[in-house]
């Protein structure tokens, strides 16, 4: 069987650019196809990437780009709409902090890194 040299990645959101980077690292040239003609800049809310996610991004060299657009999160404090404190959750003991970021910033960092 011939070795795989090229691949199509369907979806250019968060996983798409990272998959393309991983394929390239494995010697496979990937083309990412996105259904929307416009980018997702400015669309979305907040999300968090845990240390294992950052480690995975490090394998494809995208961890620094993502760290640069996120805030280190050592604990989470929940409040209601009026600001009343509902609870507090500690971070993961013995691990580097998770990264809290805006989905559009994560999207842009991964998109730019994959293009570069
Ligand atoms: C615009 C947007 C905003 C989001 N905002 C948040 C948020 O604020 N907080 C949060 O926790 N999660 C958010 N999510 C979801 C989160 O990004 C994903 O669940 C998670 O990152 C998984 O990434 P993914 O690449 O698997 O999926 P997504 O990030 O959803 O990316 C999938 C991509 O595939 C494209 N696609 C789908 N079908 C096809 C097709 N047939 N052909 C070509 N392209 C296709 C979509 O247009 C999309 O760009 C958002 C998703 C999107 C699309």
Short mmCIF file of N, CA, C and O and ligand atoms in Angstrom, two decimals:
data_model
loop_
_atom_site.label_atom_id
_atom_site.label_comp_id
_atom_site.label_asym_id
_atom_site.label_seq_id
_atom_site.Cartn_x
_atom_site.Cartn_y
_atom_site.Cartn_z
N UNK A 1 0.84 -1.20 0.00
CA UNK A 1 0.00 0.00 0.00
C UNK A 1 0.88 1.25 0.00
O UNK A 1 1.84 1.32 0.76
N UNK A 2 0.54 2.21 -0.86
CA UNK A 2 1.33 3.45 -0.94
C UNK A 2 1.17 4.25 0.34
O UNK A 2 0.09 4.28 0.93
N UNK A 3 2.26 4.91 0.81
CA UNK A 3 2.18 5.75 2.00
C UNK A 3 1.30 6.96 1.72
O UNK A 3 1.33 7.51 0.62
N UNK A 4 0.54 7.36 2.72
CA UNK A 4 -0.32 8.53 2.57
C UNK A 4 0.54 9.78 2.52
O UNK A 4 1.41 9.97 3.37
N UNK A 5 0.32 10.61 1.51
CA UNK A 5 1.12 11.84 1.36
C UNK A 5 0.29 13.10 1.57
O UNK A 5 0.82 14.15 1.92
N UNK A 6 -1.01 13.00 1.29
CA UNK A 6 -1.88 14.17 1.41
C UNK A 6 -3.16 13.79 2.15
O UNK A 6 -3.53 12.62 2.20
N UNK A 7 -3.79 14.83 2.73
CA UNK A 7 -5.05 14.59 3.45
C UNK A 7 -5.94 15.83 3.34
O UNK A 7 -5.44 16.95 3.19
N UNK A 8 -7.24 15.61 3.40
CA UNK A 8 -8.20 16.70 3.47
C UNK A 8 -8.71 16.77 4.90
O UNK A 8 -9.06 15.75 5.48
N UNK A 9 -8.74 17.97 5.46
CA UNK A 9 -9.31 18.19 6.79
C UNK A 9 -10.59 18.98 6.59
O UNK A 9 -10.55 20.08 6.03
N UNK A 10 -11.71 18.45 7.02
CA UNK A 10 -13.00 19.12 6.82
C UNK A 10 -13.38 19.88 8.08
O UNK A 10 -13.65 19.27 9.12
N UNK A 11 -13.37 21.20 7.98
CA UNK A 11 -13.69 22.06 9.11
C UNK A 11 -12.46 22.83 9.58
O UNK A 11 -11.47 22.24 10.00
N UNK A 12 -12.53 24.12 9.50
CA UNK A 12 -11.40 24.97 9.90
C UNK A 12 -11.69 25.74 11.16
O UNK A 12 -11.39 26.93 11.26
N UNK A 13 -12.27 25.05 12.16
CA UNK A 13 -12.55 25.70 13.44
C UNK A 13 -11.35 25.62 14.35
O UNK A 13 -10.28 26.17 14.07
N UNK A 14 -11.51 24.90 15.47
CA UNK A 14 -10.42 24.74 16.43
C UNK A 14 -9.60 23.49 16.09
O UNK A 14 -8.37 23.53 15.97
N UNK A 15 -10.28 22.35 15.91
CA UNK A 15 -9.57 21.09 15.68
C UNK A 15 -8.92 21.04 14.29
O UNK A 15 -7.86 20.42 14.12
N UNK A 16 -9.54 21.68 13.30
CA UNK A 16 -9.04 21.58 11.92
C UNK A 16 -7.60 22.03 11.75
O UNK A 16 -6.76 21.26 11.26
N UNK A 17 -7.24 23.26 12.16
CA UNK A 17 -5.86 23.71 12.00
C UNK A 17 -4.87 22.86 12.79
O UNK A 17 -3.75 22.61 12.32
N UNK A 18 -5.30 22.39 13.98
CA UNK A 18 -4.40 21.57 14.81
C UNK A 18 -4.18 20.20 14.14
O UNK A 18 -3.06 19.68 14.11
N UNK A 19 -5.25 19.65 13.57
CA UNK A 19 -5.12 18.38 12.85
C UNK A 19 -4.16 18.53 11.66
O UNK A 19 -3.32 17.68 11.41
N UNK A 20 -4.30 19.64 10.96
CA UNK A 20 -3.41 19.88 9.80
C UNK A 20 -1.95 19.98 10.25
O UNK A 20 -1.05 19.45 9.58
N UNK A 21 -1.72 20.66 11.38
CA UNK A 21 -0.36 20.77 11.91
C UNK A 21 0.19 19.39 12.28
O UNK A 21 1.36 19.07 12.00
N UNK A 22 -0.65 18.56 12.90
CA UNK A 22 -0.21 17.22 13.30
C UNK A 22 0.09 16.36 12.09
O UNK A 22 1.08 15.61 12.06
N UNK A 23 -0.75 16.47 11.07
CA UNK A 23 -0.51 15.70 9.84
C UNK A 23 0.80 16.13 9.19
O UNK A 23 1.58 15.30 8.73
N UNK A 24 1.02 17.43 9.17
CA UNK A 24 2.27 17.94 8.58
C UNK A 24 3.48 17.40 9.34
O UNK A 24 4.49 17.03 8.74
N UNK A 25 3.37 17.37 10.65
CA UNK A 25 4.45 16.84 11.48
C UNK A 25 4.71 15.36 11.14
O UNK A 25 5.83 14.87 11.26
N UNK A 26 3.66 14.66 10.72
CA UNK A 26 3.79 13.25 10.34
C UNK A 26 4.18 13.10 8.87
O UNK A 26 4.17 11.98 8.34
N UNK A 27 4.46 14.22 8.20
CA UNK A 27 4.90 14.16 6.81
C UNK A 27 3.77 14.10 5.81
O UNK A 27 3.97 13.75 4.64
N UNK A 28 2.58 14.48 6.26
CA UNK A 28 1.41 14.46 5.37
C UNK A 28 0.95 15.89 5.12
O UNK A 28 0.69 16.64 6.06
N UNK A 29 0.87 16.27 3.86
CA UNK A 29 0.46 17.63 3.50
C UNK A 29 -1.07 17.71 3.56
O UNK A 29 -1.76 16.96 2.87
N UNK A 30 -1.57 18.60 4.41
CA UNK A 30 -3.02 18.68 4.61
C UNK A 30 -3.60 19.97 4.04
O UNK A 30 -2.97 21.03 4.09
N UNK A 31 -4.79 19.86 3.50
CA UNK A 31 -5.56 21.03 3.07
C UNK A 31 -6.82 21.10 3.91
O UNK A 31 -7.54 20.11 4.04
N UNK A 32 -7.05 22.26 4.53
CA UNK A 32 -8.22 22.43 5.40
C UNK A 32 -9.35 23.08 4.60
O UNK A 32 -9.15 24.11 3.94
N UNK A 33 -10.53 22.48 4.65
CA UNK A 33 -11.71 23.03 4.00
C UNK A 33 -12.70 23.52 5.06
O UNK A 33 -13.02 22.79 5.98
N UNK A 34 -13.14 24.77 4.92
CA UNK A 34 -14.08 25.36 5.85
C UNK A 34 -15.35 25.74 5.09
O UNK A 34 -15.27 26.32 4.01
N UNK A 35 -16.51 25.38 5.65
CA UNK A 35 -17.79 25.61 4.98
C UNK A 35 -18.07 27.10 4.77
O UNK A 35 -18.61 27.51 3.75
N UNK A 36 -17.67 27.91 5.76
CA UNK A 36 -17.96 29.34 5.67
C UNK A 36 -16.84 30.06 4.91
O UNK A 36 -15.66 29.78 5.12
N UNK A 37 -17.23 30.98 4.04
CA UNK A 37 -16.23 31.76 3.30
C UNK A 37 -15.56 32.80 4.18
O UNK A 37 -14.42 33.19 3.94
N UNK A 38 -16.27 33.27 5.19
CA UNK A 38 -15.68 34.25 6.11
C UNK A 38 -15.06 33.53 7.30
O UNK A 38 -15.41 32.39 7.59
N UNK A 39 -14.15 34.19 7.98
CA UNK A 39 -13.54 33.60 9.17
C UNK A 39 -14.48 33.77 10.37
O UNK A 39 -15.44 34.54 10.30
N UNK A 40 -14.16 33.07 11.44
CA UNK A 40 -14.98 33.15 12.66
C UNK A 40 -14.42 34.19 13.62
O UNK A 40 -14.69 34.14 14.81
N UNK A 41 -13.67 35.16 13.11
CA UNK A 41 -13.16 36.22 13.97
C UNK A 41 -14.30 36.91 14.71
O UNK A 41 -15.30 37.28 14.11
N UNK A 42 -14.14 37.10 15.99
CA UNK A 42 -15.12 37.86 16.75
C UNK A 42 -16.35 37.08 17.16
O UNK A 42 -17.24 37.63 17.81
N UNK A 43 -16.45 35.79 16.80
CA UNK A 43 -17.63 35.00 17.12
C UNK A 43 -17.31 34.03 18.26
O UNK A 43 -16.33 33.30 18.19
N UNK A 44 -18.14 34.02 19.29
CA UNK A 44 -17.96 33.04 20.37
C UNK A 44 -17.71 33.69 21.71
O UNK A 44 -17.49 34.89 21.81
N UNK A 45 -17.75 32.84 22.72
CA UNK A 45 -17.55 33.29 24.09
C UNK A 45 -16.25 32.77 24.67
O UNK A 45 -15.27 32.57 23.95
N UNK A 46 -16.30 32.49 25.98
CA UNK A 46 -15.08 32.10 26.70
C UNK A 46 -14.98 30.58 26.78
O UNK A 46 -15.98 29.88 26.84
N UNK A 47 -13.78 30.06 26.75
CA UNK A 47 -13.55 28.65 27.05
C UNK A 47 -12.19 28.47 27.74
O UNK A 47 -11.41 29.43 27.84
N UNK A 48 -11.95 27.26 28.21
CA UNK A 48 -10.74 26.99 28.99
C UNK A 48 -9.99 25.81 28.40
O UNK A 48 -10.60 24.83 27.99
N UNK A 49 -8.68 25.91 28.36
CA UNK A 49 -7.85 24.78 27.93
C UNK A 49 -7.04 24.31 29.14
O UNK A 49 -6.30 25.08 29.75
N UNK A 50 -7.19 23.04 29.48
CA UNK A 50 -6.50 22.44 30.62
C UNK A 50 -5.03 22.13 30.24
O UNK A 50 -4.67 22.16 29.06
N UNK A 51 -4.19 21.86 31.26
CA UNK A 51 -2.77 21.61 30.98
C UNK A 51 -2.53 20.50 29.96
O UNK A 51 -1.59 20.60 29.15
N UNK A 52 -3.36 19.43 29.98
CA UNK A 52 -3.13 18.37 29.00
C UNK A 52 -3.43 18.85 27.58
O UNK A 52 -2.80 18.41 26.62
N UNK A 53 -4.39 19.77 27.45
CA UNK A 53 -4.67 20.35 26.14
C UNK A 53 -3.50 21.19 25.65
O UNK A 53 -3.13 21.15 24.47
N UNK A 54 -2.91 21.95 26.57
CA UNK A 54 -1.74 22.76 26.21
C UNK A 54 -0.57 21.86 25.84
O UNK A 54 0.20 22.17 24.92
N UNK A 55 -0.43 20.73 26.57
CA UNK A 55 0.62 19.77 26.21
C UNK A 55 0.42 19.25 24.79
O UNK A 55 1.38 19.12 24.01
N UNK A 56 -0.83 18.94 24.46
CA UNK A 56 -1.12 18.42 23.12
C UNK A 56 -0.79 19.48 22.07
O UNK A 56 -0.22 19.18 21.01
N UNK A 57 -1.14 20.74 22.37
CA UNK A 57 -0.81 21.81 21.43
C UNK A 57 0.70 21.97 21.29
O UNK A 57 1.21 22.36 20.23
N UNK A 58 1.43 21.67 22.38
CA UNK A 58 2.89 21.76 22.34
C UNK A 58 3.51 20.79 21.35
O UNK A 58 4.54 21.07 20.73
N UNK A 59 2.88 19.65 21.15
CA UNK A 59 3.41 18.64 20.21
C UNK A 59 3.45 19.21 18.80
O UNK A 59 4.34 18.90 18.02
N UNK A 60 2.48 20.07 18.48
CA UNK A 60 2.46 20.65 17.13
C UNK A 60 2.99 22.09 17.14
O UNK A 60 2.84 22.83 16.16
N UNK A 61 3.58 22.50 18.26
CA UNK A 61 4.24 23.81 18.32
C UNK A 61 3.28 24.99 18.43
O UNK A 61 3.66 26.12 18.13
N UNK A 62 2.04 24.73 18.87
CA UNK A 62 1.06 25.82 18.92
C UNK A 62 0.79 26.29 20.35
O UNK A 62 -0.05 27.17 20.55
N UNK A 63 1.49 25.73 21.34
CA UNK A 63 1.18 26.06 22.73
C UNK A 63 1.52 27.51 23.08
O UNK A 63 0.75 28.20 23.75
N UNK A 64 2.66 28.00 22.62
CA UNK A 64 3.04 29.37 22.96
C UNK A 64 2.07 30.39 22.36
O UNK A 64 1.71 31.38 23.00
N UNK A 65 1.65 30.13 21.13
CA UNK A 65 0.71 31.04 20.47
C UNK A 65 -0.61 31.09 21.23
O UNK A 65 -1.23 32.16 21.36
N UNK A 66 -1.03 29.95 21.77
CA UNK A 66 -2.28 29.91 22.52
C UNK A 66 -2.11 30.52 23.91
O UNK A 66 -2.97 31.27 24.38
N UNK A 67 -0.97 30.22 24.56
CA UNK A 67 -0.72 30.83 25.88
C UNK A 67 -0.74 32.35 25.78
O UNK A 67 -1.21 33.05 26.68
N UNK A 68 -0.23 32.86 24.68
CA UNK A 68 -0.11 34.32 24.51
C UNK A 68 -1.47 35.02 24.47
O UNK A 68 -1.55 36.20 24.77
N UNK A 69 -2.53 34.29 24.10
CA UNK A 69 -3.85 34.94 24.00
C UNK A 69 -4.76 34.56 25.17
O UNK A 69 -5.93 34.94 25.18
N UNK A 70 -4.21 33.80 26.14
CA UNK A 70 -5.04 33.38 27.27
C UNK A 70 -4.52 33.88 28.59
O UNK A 70 -3.39 34.35 28.70
N UNK A 71 -5.37 33.77 29.60
CA UNK A 71 -4.99 34.15 30.96
C UNK A 71 -4.79 32.89 31.79
O UNK A 71 -5.60 31.97 31.72
N UNK A 72 -3.70 32.82 32.59
CA UNK A 72 -3.54 31.66 33.46
C UNK A 72 -4.67 31.62 34.48
O UNK A 72 -5.00 32.64 35.09
N UNK A 73 -5.29 30.46 34.65
CA UNK A 73 -6.44 30.35 35.54
C UNK A 73 -6.10 29.37 36.66
O UNK A 73 -6.00 28.17 36.43
N UNK A 74 -5.90 29.89 37.87
CA UNK A 74 -5.51 29.03 38.99
C UNK A 74 -6.72 28.59 39.81
O UNK A 74 -6.64 27.62 40.56
N UNK A 75 -7.84 29.29 39.70
CA UNK A 75 -9.09 28.84 40.33
C UNK A 75 -10.27 29.53 39.65
O UNK A 75 -10.09 30.52 38.93
N UNK A 76 -11.44 28.96 39.85
CA UNK A 76 -12.65 29.52 39.24
C UNK A 76 -13.60 29.97 40.34
O UNK A 76 -13.87 29.22 41.28
N UNK A 77 -14.07 31.21 40.25
CA UNK A 77 -15.05 31.74 41.19
C UNK A 77 -16.35 31.97 40.42
O UNK A 77 -16.34 32.68 39.41
N UNK A 78 -17.43 31.33 40.90
CA UNK A 78 -18.72 31.46 40.23
C UNK A 78 -19.55 32.54 40.94
O UNK A 78 -19.65 32.52 42.17
N UNK A 79 -20.14 33.44 40.18
CA UNK A 79 -21.04 34.43 40.76
C UNK A 79 -22.35 34.42 39.97
O UNK A 79 -22.38 33.98 38.81
N UNK A 80 -23.43 34.92 40.59
CA UNK A 80 -24.67 35.02 39.84
C UNK A 80 -24.68 36.37 39.12
O UNK A 80 -23.71 37.12 39.14
N UNK A 81 -25.80 36.66 38.45
CA UNK A 81 -25.87 37.87 37.65
C UNK A 81 -25.63 39.16 38.41
O UNK A 81 -25.18 40.15 37.85
N UNK A 82 -25.91 39.14 39.73
CA UNK A 82 -25.74 40.36 40.52
C UNK A 82 -24.34 40.46 41.13
O UNK A 82 -24.03 41.44 41.81
N UNK A 83 -23.50 39.45 40.88
CA UNK A 83 -22.15 39.46 41.43
C UNK A 83 -22.04 38.69 42.73
O UNK A 83 -20.96 38.58 43.31
N UNK A 84 -23.18 38.12 43.25
CA UNK A 84 -23.13 37.34 44.49
C UNK A 84 -22.34 36.07 44.27
O UNK A 84 -22.55 35.37 43.29
N UNK A 85 -21.42 35.81 45.19
CA UNK A 85 -20.54 34.66 45.06
C UNK A 85 -21.29 33.35 45.30
O UNK A 85 -21.93 33.16 46.33
N UNK A 86 -21.20 32.41 44.35
CA UNK A 86 -21.91 31.13 44.44
C UNK A 86 -20.97 30.00 44.86
O UNK A 86 -21.41 29.01 45.44
N UNK A 87 -19.71 30.09 44.52
CA UNK A 87 -18.79 29.01 44.86
C UNK A 87 -17.43 29.24 44.25
O UNK A 87 -17.25 30.13 43.42
N UNK A 88 -16.50 28.42 44.71
CA UNK A 88 -15.13 28.56 44.23
C UNK A 88 -14.55 27.17 43.96
O UNK A 88 -14.74 26.25 44.77
N UNK A 89 -13.87 27.02 42.85
CA UNK A 89 -13.28 25.73 42.48
C UNK A 89 -11.77 25.92 42.35
O UNK A 89 -11.32 26.78 41.59
N UNK A 90 -11.00 25.10 43.07
CA UNK A 90 -9.55 25.24 42.97
C UNK A 90 -9.06 24.72 41.63
O UNK A 90 -9.74 23.97 40.94
N UNK A 91 -7.84 25.12 41.27
CA UNK A 91 -7.23 24.61 40.04
C UNK A 91 -6.74 23.18 40.25
O UNK A 91 -6.94 22.57 41.31
N UNK A 92 -6.12 22.63 39.24
CA UNK A 92 -5.62 21.25 39.29
C UNK A 92 -4.32 21.24 40.08
O UNK A 92 -3.35 21.91 39.72
N UNK A 93 -4.32 20.48 41.17
CA UNK A 93 -3.16 20.47 42.08
C UNK A 93 -1.95 19.85 41.40
O UNK A 93 -2.04 18.78 40.77
N UNK A 94 -0.80 20.54 41.53
CA UNK A 94 0.45 20.00 41.01
C UNK A 94 0.64 20.15 39.51
O UNK A 94 1.60 19.62 38.96
N UNK A 95 -0.29 20.85 38.87
CA UNK A 95 -0.18 21.03 37.42
C UNK A 95 -0.10 22.51 37.09
O UNK A 95 -0.56 23.35 37.88
N UNK A 96 0.46 22.86 35.94
CA UNK A 96 0.44 24.26 35.54
C UNK A 96 -1.00 24.74 35.38
O UNK A 96 -1.90 23.92 35.20
N UNK A 97 -1.23 26.05 35.44
CA UNK A 97 -2.61 26.54 35.33
C UNK A 97 -3.23 26.27 33.97
O UNK A 97 -2.53 26.19 32.96
N UNK A 98 -4.54 26.12 33.98
CA UNK A 98 -5.29 26.10 32.72
C UNK A 98 -5.22 27.49 32.11
O UNK A 98 -4.78 28.45 32.75
N UNK A 99 -5.68 27.61 30.90
CA UNK A 99 -5.67 28.90 30.22
C UNK A 99 -7.11 29.27 29.87
O UNK A 99 -7.81 28.51 29.19
N UNK A 100 -7.54 30.43 30.34
CA UNK A 100 -8.88 30.92 29.99
C UNK A 100 -8.74 31.88 28.83
O UNK A 100 -7.88 32.78 28.86
N UNK A 101 -9.54 31.67 27.80
CA UNK A 101 -9.42 32.56 26.64
C UNK A 101 -10.75 32.71 25.92
O UNK A 101 -11.71 31.98 26.17
N UNK A 102 -10.78 33.68 25.03
CA UNK A 102 -11.94 33.89 24.19
C UNK A 102 -11.81 32.97 22.99
O UNK A 102 -10.73 32.89 22.37
N UNK A 103 -12.90 32.31 22.63
CA UNK A 103 -12.86 31.40 21.49
C UNK A 103 -12.34 32.09 20.22
O UNK A 103 -11.53 31.51 19.50
N UNK A 104 -12.75 33.34 19.91
CA UNK A 104 -12.21 33.99 18.71
C UNK A 104 -10.68 34.15 18.75
O UNK A 104 -10.02 34.06 17.72
N UNK A 105 -10.13 34.41 19.95
CA UNK A 105 -8.67 34.57 20.07
C UNK A 105 -7.97 33.23 19.87
O UNK A 105 -6.90 33.17 19.23
N UNK A 106 -8.57 32.16 20.42
CA UNK A 106 -8.01 30.82 20.22
C UNK A 106 -8.06 30.46 18.74
O UNK A 106 -7.08 29.97 18.17
N UNK A 107 -9.22 30.72 18.15
CA UNK A 107 -9.40 30.45 16.71
C UNK A 107 -8.33 31.18 15.90
O UNK A 107 -7.66 30.60 15.05
N UNK A 108 -8.15 32.46 16.18
CA UNK A 108 -7.21 33.29 15.41
C UNK A 108 -5.77 32.79 15.61
O UNK A 108 -4.99 32.68 14.66
N UNK A 109 -5.41 32.48 16.84
CA UNK A 109 -4.04 32.01 17.13
C UNK A 109 -3.74 30.71 16.38
O UNK A 109 -2.67 30.56 15.77
N UNK A 110 -4.68 29.77 16.41
CA UNK A 110 -4.46 28.48 15.75
C UNK A 110 -4.47 28.64 14.23
O UNK A 110 -3.66 28.03 13.52
N UNK A 111 -5.40 29.45 13.75
CA UNK A 111 -5.51 29.72 12.32
C UNK A 111 -4.21 30.33 11.79
O UNK A 111 -3.63 29.85 10.81
N UNK A 112 -3.72 31.37 12.46
CA UNK A 112 -2.49 32.06 12.03
C UNK A 112 -1.29 31.13 12.12
O UNK A 112 -0.42 31.14 11.24
N UNK A 113 -1.23 30.35 13.20
CA UNK A 113 -0.09 29.44 13.38
C UNK A 113 -0.07 28.38 12.28
O UNK A 113 1.00 28.07 11.73
N UNK A 114 -1.24 27.83 11.96
CA UNK A 114 -1.30 26.82 10.90
C UNK A 114 -0.91 27.42 9.56
O UNK A 114 -0.18 26.81 8.77
N UNK A 115 -1.39 28.63 9.28
CA UNK A 115 -1.04 29.29 8.01
C UNK A 115 0.47 29.55 7.93
O UNK A 115 1.10 29.31 6.90
N UNK A 116 1.05 30.00 9.04
CA UNK A 116 2.49 30.29 9.05
C UNK A 116 3.29 29.01 8.83
O UNK A 116 4.32 29.03 8.16
C1 LIG B 1 -18.20 30.23 15.56
C2 LIG B 1 -18.08 29.31 16.76
C3 LIG B 1 -18.05 29.86 18.05
C4 LIG B 1 -17.91 29.04 19.19
N1 LIG B 1 -17.87 29.60 20.42
C5 LIG B 1 -17.67 28.82 21.52
C6 LIG B 1 -17.54 29.39 22.82
O1 LIG B 1 -17.63 30.59 22.98
N2 LIG B 1 -17.32 28.57 23.90
C7 LIG B 1 -17.22 27.22 23.76
O2 LIG B 1 -17.01 26.52 24.76
N3 LIG B 1 -17.34 26.65 22.53
C8 LIG B 1 -17.55 27.41 21.42
N4 LIG B 1 -17.67 26.84 20.17
C9 LIG B 1 -17.52 25.41 20.08
C10 LIG B 1 -16.04 25.02 20.21
O3 LIG B 1 -15.23 25.87 19.44
C11 LIG B 1 -15.92 23.59 19.72
O4 LIG B 1 -16.88 22.77 20.30
C12 LIG B 1 -14.60 22.97 20.09
O5 LIG B 1 -13.58 23.90 20.01
C13 LIG B 1 -14.32 21.81 19.17
O6 LIG B 1 -13.65 22.27 18.01
P1 LIG B 1 -13.98 21.67 16.62
O7 LIG B 1 -12.94 22.14 15.68
O8 LIG B 1 -14.23 20.20 16.75
O9 LIG B 1 -15.37 22.28 16.22
P2 LIG B 1 -15.71 23.85 15.79
O10 LIG B 1 -14.80 24.75 16.54
O11 LIG B 1 -17.16 23.89 15.97
O12 LIG B 1 -15.27 23.86 14.26
C14 LIG B 1 -15.89 23.07 13.24
C15 LIG B 1 -15.74 23.82 11.92
O13 LIG B 1 -16.14 22.97 10.87
C16 LIG B 1 -16.91 23.71 9.94
N5 LIG B 1 -17.72 22.75 9.21
C17 LIG B 1 -18.76 22.04 9.68
N6 LIG B 1 -19.23 21.21 8.71
C18 LIG B 1 -18.44 21.41 7.61
C19 LIG B 1 -18.42 20.85 6.31
N7 LIG B 1 -19.31 19.92 5.93
N8 LIG B 1 -17.47 21.30 5.44
C20 LIG B 1 -16.55 22.25 5.81
N9 LIG B 1 -16.54 22.81 7.04
C21 LIG B 1 -17.48 22.40 7.95
C22 LIG B 1 -17.68 24.70 10.80
O14 LIG B 1 -18.11 25.81 10.05
C23 LIG B 1 -16.62 25.07 11.84
O15 LIG B 1 -15.83 26.18 11.44
C24 LIG B 1 -17.83 27.62 19.02
C25 LIG B 1 -17.88 27.06 17.72
C26 LIG B 1 -18.00 27.89 16.60
C27 LIG B 1 -18.06 27.27 15.20
#
